[in-house]
PDB file of C-alpha atoms and ligand atoms in Angstrom:
ATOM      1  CA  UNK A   1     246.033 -39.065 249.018  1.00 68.00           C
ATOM      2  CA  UNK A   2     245.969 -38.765 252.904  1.00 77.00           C
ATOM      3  CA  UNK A   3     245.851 -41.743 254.690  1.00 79.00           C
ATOM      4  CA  UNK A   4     242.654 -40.611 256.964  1.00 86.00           C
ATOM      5  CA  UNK A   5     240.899 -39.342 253.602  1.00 90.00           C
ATOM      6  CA  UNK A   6     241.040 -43.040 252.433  1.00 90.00           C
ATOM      7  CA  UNK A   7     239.328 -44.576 256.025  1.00 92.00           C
ATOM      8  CA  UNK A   8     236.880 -42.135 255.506  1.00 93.00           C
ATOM      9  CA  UNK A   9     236.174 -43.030 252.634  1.00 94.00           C
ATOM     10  CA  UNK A  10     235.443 -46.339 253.199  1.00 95.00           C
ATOM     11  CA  UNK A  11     233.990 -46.517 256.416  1.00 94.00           C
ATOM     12  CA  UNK A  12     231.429 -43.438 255.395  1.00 94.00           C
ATOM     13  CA  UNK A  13     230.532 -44.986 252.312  1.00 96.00           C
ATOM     14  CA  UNK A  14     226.488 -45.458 252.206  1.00 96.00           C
ATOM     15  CA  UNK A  15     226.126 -48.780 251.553  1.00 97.00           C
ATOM     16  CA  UNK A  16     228.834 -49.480 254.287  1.00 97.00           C
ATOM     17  CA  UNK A  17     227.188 -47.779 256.543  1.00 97.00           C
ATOM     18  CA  UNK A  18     223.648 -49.826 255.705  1.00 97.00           C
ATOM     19  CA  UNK A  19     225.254 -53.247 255.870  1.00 97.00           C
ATOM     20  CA  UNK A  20     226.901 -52.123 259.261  1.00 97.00           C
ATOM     21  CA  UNK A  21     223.793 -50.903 260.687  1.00 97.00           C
ATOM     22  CA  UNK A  22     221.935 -54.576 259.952  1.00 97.00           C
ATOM     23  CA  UNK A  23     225.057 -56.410 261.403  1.00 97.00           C
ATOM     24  CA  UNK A  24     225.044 -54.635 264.499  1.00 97.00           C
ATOM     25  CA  UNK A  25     221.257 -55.328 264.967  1.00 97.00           C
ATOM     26  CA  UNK A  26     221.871 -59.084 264.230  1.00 95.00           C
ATOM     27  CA  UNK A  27     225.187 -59.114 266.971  1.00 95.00           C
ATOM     28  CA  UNK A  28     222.263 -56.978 269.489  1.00 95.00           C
ATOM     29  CA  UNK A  29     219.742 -59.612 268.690  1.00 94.00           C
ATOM     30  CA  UNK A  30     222.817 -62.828 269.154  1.00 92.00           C
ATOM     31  CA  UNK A  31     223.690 -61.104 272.289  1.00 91.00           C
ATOM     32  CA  UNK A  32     220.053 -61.794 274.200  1.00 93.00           C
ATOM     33  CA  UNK A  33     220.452 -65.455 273.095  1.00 89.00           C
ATOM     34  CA  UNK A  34     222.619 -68.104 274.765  1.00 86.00           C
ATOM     35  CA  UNK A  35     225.783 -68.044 273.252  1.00 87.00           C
ATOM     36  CA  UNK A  36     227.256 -71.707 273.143  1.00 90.00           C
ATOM     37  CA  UNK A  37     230.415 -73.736 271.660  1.00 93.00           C
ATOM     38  CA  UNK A  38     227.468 -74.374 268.447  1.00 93.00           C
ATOM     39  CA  UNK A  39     227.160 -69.848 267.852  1.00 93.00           C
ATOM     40  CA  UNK A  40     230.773 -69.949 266.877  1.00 95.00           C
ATOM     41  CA  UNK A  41     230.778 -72.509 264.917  1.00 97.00           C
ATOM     42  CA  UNK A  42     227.447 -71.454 263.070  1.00 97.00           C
ATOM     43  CA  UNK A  43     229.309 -68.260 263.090  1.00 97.00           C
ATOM     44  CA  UNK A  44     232.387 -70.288 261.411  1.00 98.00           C
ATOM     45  CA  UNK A  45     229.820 -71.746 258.715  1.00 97.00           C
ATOM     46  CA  UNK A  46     229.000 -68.174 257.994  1.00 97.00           C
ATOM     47  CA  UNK A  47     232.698 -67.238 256.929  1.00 97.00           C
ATOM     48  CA  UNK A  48     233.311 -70.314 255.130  1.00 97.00           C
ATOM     49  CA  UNK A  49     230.027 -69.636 252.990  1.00 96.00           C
ATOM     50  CA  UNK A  50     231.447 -66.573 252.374  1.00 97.00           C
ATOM     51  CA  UNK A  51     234.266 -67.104 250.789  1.00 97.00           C
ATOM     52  CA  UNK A  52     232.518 -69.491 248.657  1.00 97.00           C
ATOM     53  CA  UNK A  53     229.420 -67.290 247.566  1.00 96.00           C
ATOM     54  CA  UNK A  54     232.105 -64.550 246.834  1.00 97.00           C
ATOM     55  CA  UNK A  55     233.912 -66.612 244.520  1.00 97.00           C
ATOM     56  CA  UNK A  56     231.264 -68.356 242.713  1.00 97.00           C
ATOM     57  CA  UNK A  57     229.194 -65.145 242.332  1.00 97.00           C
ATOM     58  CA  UNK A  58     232.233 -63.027 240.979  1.00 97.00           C
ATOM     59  CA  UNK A  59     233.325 -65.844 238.236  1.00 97.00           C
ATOM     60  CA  UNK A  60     229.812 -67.218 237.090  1.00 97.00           C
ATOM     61  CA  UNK A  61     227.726 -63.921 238.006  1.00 96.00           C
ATOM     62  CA  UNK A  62     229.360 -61.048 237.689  1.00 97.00           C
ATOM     63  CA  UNK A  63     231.673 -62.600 234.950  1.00 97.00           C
ATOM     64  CA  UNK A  64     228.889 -64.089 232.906  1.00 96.00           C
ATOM     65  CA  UNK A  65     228.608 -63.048 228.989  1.00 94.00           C
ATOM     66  CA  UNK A  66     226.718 -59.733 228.180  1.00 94.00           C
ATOM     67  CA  UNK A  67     223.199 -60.636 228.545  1.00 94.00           C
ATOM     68  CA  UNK A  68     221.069 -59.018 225.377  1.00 94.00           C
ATOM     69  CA  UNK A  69     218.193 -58.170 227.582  1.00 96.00           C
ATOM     70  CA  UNK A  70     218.555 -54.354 228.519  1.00 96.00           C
ATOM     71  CA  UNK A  71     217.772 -54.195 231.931  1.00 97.00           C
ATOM     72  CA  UNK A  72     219.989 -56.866 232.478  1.00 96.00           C
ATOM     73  CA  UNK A  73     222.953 -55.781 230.845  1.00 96.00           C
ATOM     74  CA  UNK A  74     222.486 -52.639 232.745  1.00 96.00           C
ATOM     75  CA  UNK A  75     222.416 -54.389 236.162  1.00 96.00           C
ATOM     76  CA  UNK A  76     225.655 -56.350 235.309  1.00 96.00           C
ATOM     77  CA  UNK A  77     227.644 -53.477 233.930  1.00 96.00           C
ATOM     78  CA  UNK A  78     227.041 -51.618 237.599  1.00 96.00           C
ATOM     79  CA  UNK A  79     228.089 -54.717 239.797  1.00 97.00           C
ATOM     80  CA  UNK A  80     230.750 -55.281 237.679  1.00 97.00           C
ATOM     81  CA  UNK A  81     231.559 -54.392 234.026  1.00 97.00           C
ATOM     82  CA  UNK A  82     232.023 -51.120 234.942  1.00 97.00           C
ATOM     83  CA  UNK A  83     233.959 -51.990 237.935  1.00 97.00           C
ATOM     84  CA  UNK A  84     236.344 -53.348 235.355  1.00 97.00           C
ATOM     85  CA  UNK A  85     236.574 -50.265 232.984  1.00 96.00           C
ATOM     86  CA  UNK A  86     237.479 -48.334 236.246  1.00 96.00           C
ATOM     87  CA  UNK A  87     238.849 -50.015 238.621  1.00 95.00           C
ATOM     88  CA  UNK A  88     239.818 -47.510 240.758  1.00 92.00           C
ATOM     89  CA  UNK A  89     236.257 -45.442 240.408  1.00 94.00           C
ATOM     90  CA  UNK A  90     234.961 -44.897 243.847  1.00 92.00           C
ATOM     91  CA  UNK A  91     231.575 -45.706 243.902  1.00 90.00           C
ATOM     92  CA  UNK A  92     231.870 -48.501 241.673  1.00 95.00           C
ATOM     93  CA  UNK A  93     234.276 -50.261 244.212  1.00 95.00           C
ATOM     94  CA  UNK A  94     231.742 -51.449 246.886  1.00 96.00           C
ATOM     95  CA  UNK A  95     229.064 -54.074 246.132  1.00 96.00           C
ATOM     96  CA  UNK A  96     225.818 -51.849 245.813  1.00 97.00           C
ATOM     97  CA  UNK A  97     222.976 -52.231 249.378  1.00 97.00           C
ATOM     98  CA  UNK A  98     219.996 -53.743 246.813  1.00 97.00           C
ATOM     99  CA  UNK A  99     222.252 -56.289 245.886  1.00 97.00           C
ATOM    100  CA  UNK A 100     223.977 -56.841 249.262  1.00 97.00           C
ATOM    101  CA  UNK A 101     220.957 -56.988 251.519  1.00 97.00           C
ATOM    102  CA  UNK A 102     218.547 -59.396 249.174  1.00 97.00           C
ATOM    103  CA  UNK A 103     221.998 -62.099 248.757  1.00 96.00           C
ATOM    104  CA  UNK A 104     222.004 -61.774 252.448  1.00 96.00           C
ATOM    105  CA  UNK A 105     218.976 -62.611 252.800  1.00 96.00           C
ATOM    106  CA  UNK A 106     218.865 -65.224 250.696  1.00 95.00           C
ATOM    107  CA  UNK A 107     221.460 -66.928 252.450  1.00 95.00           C
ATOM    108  CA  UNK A 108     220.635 -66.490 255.399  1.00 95.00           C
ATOM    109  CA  UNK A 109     216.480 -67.792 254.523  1.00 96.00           C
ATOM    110  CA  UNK A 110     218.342 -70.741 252.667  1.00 96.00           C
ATOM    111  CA  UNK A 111     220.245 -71.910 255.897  1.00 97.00           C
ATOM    112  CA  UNK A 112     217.296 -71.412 258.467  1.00 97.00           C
ATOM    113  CA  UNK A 113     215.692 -74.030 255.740  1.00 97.00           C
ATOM    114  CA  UNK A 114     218.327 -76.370 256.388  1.00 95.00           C
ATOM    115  CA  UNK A 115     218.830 -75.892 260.304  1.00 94.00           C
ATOM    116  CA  UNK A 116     215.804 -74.689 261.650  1.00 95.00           C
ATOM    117  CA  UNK A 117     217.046 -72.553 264.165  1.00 93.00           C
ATOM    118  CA  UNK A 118     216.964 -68.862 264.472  1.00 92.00           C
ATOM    119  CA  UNK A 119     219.855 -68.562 266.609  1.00 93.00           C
ATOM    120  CA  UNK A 120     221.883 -70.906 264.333  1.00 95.00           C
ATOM    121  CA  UNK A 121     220.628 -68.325 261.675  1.00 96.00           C
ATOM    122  CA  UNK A 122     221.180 -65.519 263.175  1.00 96.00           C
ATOM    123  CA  UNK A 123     224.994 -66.923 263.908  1.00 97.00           C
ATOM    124  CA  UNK A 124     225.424 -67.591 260.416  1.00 97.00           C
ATOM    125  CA  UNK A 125     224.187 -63.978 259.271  1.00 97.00           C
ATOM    126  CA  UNK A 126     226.458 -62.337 261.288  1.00 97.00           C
ATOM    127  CA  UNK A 127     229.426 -65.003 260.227  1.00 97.00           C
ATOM    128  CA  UNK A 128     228.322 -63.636 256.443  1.00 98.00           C
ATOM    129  CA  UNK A 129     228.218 -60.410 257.057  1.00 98.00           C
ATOM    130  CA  UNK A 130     231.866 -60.307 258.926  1.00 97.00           C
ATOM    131  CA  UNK A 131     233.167 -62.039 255.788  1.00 97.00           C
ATOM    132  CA  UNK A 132     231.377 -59.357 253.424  1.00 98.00           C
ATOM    133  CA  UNK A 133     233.248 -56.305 255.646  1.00 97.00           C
ATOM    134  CA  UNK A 134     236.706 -58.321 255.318  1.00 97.00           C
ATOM    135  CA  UNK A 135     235.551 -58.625 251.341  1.00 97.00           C
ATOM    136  CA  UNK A 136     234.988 -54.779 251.233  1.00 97.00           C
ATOM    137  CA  UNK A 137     237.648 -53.902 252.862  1.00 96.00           C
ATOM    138  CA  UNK A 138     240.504 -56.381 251.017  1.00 96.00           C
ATOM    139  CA  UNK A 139     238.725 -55.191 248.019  1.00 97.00           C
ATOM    140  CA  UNK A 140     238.573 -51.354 248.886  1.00 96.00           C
ATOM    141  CA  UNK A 141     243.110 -51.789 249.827  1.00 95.00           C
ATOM    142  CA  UNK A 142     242.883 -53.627 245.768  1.00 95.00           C
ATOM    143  CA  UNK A 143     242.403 -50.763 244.183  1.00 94.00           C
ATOM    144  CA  UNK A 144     243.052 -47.682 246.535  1.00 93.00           C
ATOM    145  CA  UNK A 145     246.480 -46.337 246.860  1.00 91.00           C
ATOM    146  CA  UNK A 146     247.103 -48.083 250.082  1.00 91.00           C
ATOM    147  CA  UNK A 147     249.976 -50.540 251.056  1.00 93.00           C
ATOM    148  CA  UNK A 148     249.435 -53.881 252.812  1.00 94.00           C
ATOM    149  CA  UNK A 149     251.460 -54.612 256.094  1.00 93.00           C
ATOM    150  CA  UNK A 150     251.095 -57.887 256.267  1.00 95.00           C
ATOM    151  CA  UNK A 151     252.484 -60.558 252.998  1.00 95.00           C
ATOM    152  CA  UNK A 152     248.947 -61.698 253.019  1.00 95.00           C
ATOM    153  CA  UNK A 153     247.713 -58.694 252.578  1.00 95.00           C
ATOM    154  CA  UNK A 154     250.131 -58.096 249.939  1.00 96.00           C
ATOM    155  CA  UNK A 155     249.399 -61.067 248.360  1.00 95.00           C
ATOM    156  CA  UNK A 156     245.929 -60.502 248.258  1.00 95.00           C
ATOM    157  CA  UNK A 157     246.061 -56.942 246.674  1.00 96.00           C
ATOM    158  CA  UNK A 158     248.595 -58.585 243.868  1.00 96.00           C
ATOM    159  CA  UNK A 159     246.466 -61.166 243.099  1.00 96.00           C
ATOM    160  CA  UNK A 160     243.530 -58.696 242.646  1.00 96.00           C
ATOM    161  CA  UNK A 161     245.730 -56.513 240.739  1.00 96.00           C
ATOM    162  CA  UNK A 162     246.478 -59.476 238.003  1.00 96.00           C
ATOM    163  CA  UNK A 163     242.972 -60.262 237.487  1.00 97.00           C
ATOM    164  CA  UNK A 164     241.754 -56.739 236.692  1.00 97.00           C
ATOM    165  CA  UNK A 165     245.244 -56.478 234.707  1.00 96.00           C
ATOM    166  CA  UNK A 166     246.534 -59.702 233.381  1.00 96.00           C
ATOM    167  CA  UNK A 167     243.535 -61.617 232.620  1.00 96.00           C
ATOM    168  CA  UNK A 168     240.133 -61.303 234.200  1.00 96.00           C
ATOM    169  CA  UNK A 169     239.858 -65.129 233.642  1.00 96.00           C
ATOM    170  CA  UNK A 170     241.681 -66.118 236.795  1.00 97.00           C
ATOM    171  CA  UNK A 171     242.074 -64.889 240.181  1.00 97.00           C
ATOM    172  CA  UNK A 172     238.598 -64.413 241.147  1.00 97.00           C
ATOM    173  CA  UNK A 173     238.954 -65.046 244.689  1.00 96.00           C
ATOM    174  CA  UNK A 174     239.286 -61.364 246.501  1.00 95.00           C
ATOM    175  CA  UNK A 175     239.315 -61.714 250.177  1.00 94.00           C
ATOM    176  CA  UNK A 176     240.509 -65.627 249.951  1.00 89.00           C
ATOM    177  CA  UNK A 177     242.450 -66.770 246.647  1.00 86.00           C
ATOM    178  CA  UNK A 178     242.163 -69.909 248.641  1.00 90.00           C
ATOM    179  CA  UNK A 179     239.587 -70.568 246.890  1.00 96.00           C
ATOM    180  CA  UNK A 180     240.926 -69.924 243.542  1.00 96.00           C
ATOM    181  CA  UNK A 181     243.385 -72.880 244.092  1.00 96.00           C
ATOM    182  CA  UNK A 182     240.591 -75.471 244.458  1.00 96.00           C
ATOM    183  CA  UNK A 183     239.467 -74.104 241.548  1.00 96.00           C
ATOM    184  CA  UNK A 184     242.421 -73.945 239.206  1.00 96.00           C
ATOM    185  CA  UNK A 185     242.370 -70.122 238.732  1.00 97.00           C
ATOM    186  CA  UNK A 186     244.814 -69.375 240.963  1.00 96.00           C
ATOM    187  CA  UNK A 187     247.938 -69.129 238.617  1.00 95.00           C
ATOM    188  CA  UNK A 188     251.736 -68.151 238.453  1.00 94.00           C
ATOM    189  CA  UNK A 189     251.499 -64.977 236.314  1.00 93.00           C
ATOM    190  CA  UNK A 190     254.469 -66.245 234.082  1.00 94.00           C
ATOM    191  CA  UNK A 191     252.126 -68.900 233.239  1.00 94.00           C
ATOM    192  CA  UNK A 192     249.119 -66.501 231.924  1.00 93.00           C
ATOM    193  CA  UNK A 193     248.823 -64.751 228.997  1.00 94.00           C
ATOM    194  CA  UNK A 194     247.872 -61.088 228.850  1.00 95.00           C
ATOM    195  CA  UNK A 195     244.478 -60.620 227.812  1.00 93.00           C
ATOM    196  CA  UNK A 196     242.891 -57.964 225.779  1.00 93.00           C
ATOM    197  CA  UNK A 197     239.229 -57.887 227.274  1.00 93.00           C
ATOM    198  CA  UNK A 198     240.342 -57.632 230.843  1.00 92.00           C
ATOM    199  CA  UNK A 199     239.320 -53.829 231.069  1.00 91.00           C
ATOM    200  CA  UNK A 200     235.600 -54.494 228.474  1.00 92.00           C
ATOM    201  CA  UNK A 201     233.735 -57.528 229.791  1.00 93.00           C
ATOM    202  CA  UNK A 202     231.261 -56.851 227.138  1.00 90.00           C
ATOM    203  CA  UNK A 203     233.659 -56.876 223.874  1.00 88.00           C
ATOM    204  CA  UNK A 204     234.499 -61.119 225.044  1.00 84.00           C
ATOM    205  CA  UNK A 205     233.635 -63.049 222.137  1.00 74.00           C
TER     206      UNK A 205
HETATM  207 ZN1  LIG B   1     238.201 -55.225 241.633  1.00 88.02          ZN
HETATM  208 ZN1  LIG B   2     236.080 -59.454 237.907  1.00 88.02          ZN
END
């Protein structure tokens, strides 16, 4: 596949293109604030929460045991079951806009609770939502036929590449296996046994 082909791809994907229109409004509206030594860090926050919200949501969310209701088995097979039966399947690589923009905002309600600042808030939104384009994007390299330059970038693609693979039960962490290894998830592969249900969510006991 060309190389060019595979940008496009990505970068003209709908719900892409949504969550990059709201993050350039949110940078427009941080740019007629005063930007101080407190935006980046606020900005930092963001990034950190991140990484954290896209591990926790990926192992107990999207990884939690086939719910019996319906309508809820339905919503977790398209964030992720499916995801898992075809992992390479285009439009069930990226995370879909009605659940992107409501976890946004979510966050984003949850920190203006805690700092009572819109600026702060706004900071922190746009620290998420550079986090959730790195996400994409590591995610998007994962499971596409394209190479990593850089070892991290290598490493992160292998590590994705074991959990859909190996065992679904470890390496949850997809931008930042950091994460994983505060968690005990993040393995050698020697030390992991294959397992059968990686590629059916639904058939785990
Ligand atoms: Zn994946
Ligand atoms: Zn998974």
């Amino acid at each position: 596949m060309k190389e060019n082909r595979l940008y496009r791809d990505f970068f003209l994907h709908f719900d892409i293109l949504v969550m990059l229109g709201i993050f350039l409004v949110f940078v427009g509206f941080l740019m007629t604030m005063e930007l101080s030594l407190s935006t980046f860090l606020f900005f930092a926050i963001g990034i950190v929460a991140y990484m954290f919200s896209e591990y926790l949501t990926h192992r107990f969310v999207f990884h939690i045991k086939s719910p019996k209701n319906a309508f809820l088995l339905k919503l977790i097979k398209r964030l992720h079951y499916d995801h898992h039966k075809k992992p390479n399947e285009l439009k069930l690589l990226f995370l879909p806009i009605w659940y992107s923009a409501p976890s946004l905002f979510i966050l984003c309600l949850l920190f203006y609770f805690v700092s009572g600042s819109i600026s702060a808030s706004l900071a922190f939104a746009t620290g998420i939502l550079f986090m959730f384009f790195v996400y994409e994007w590591k995610h998007y390299v994962a499971n596409r036929p394209l190479k990593p330059k850089t070892r991290f970038g290598k490493w992160l693609k292998k590590t994705h590449t074991l959990h859909h693979y190996k065992n679904e039960n470890y390496w949850y962490g997809v931008s930042t296996p950091f994460v994983d290894a505060l968690f005990g998830t993040l393995k050698d592969e020697q030390d992991v046994e294959t397992s059968q249900t990686a590629k059916d969510l639904e058939k785990r006991a």
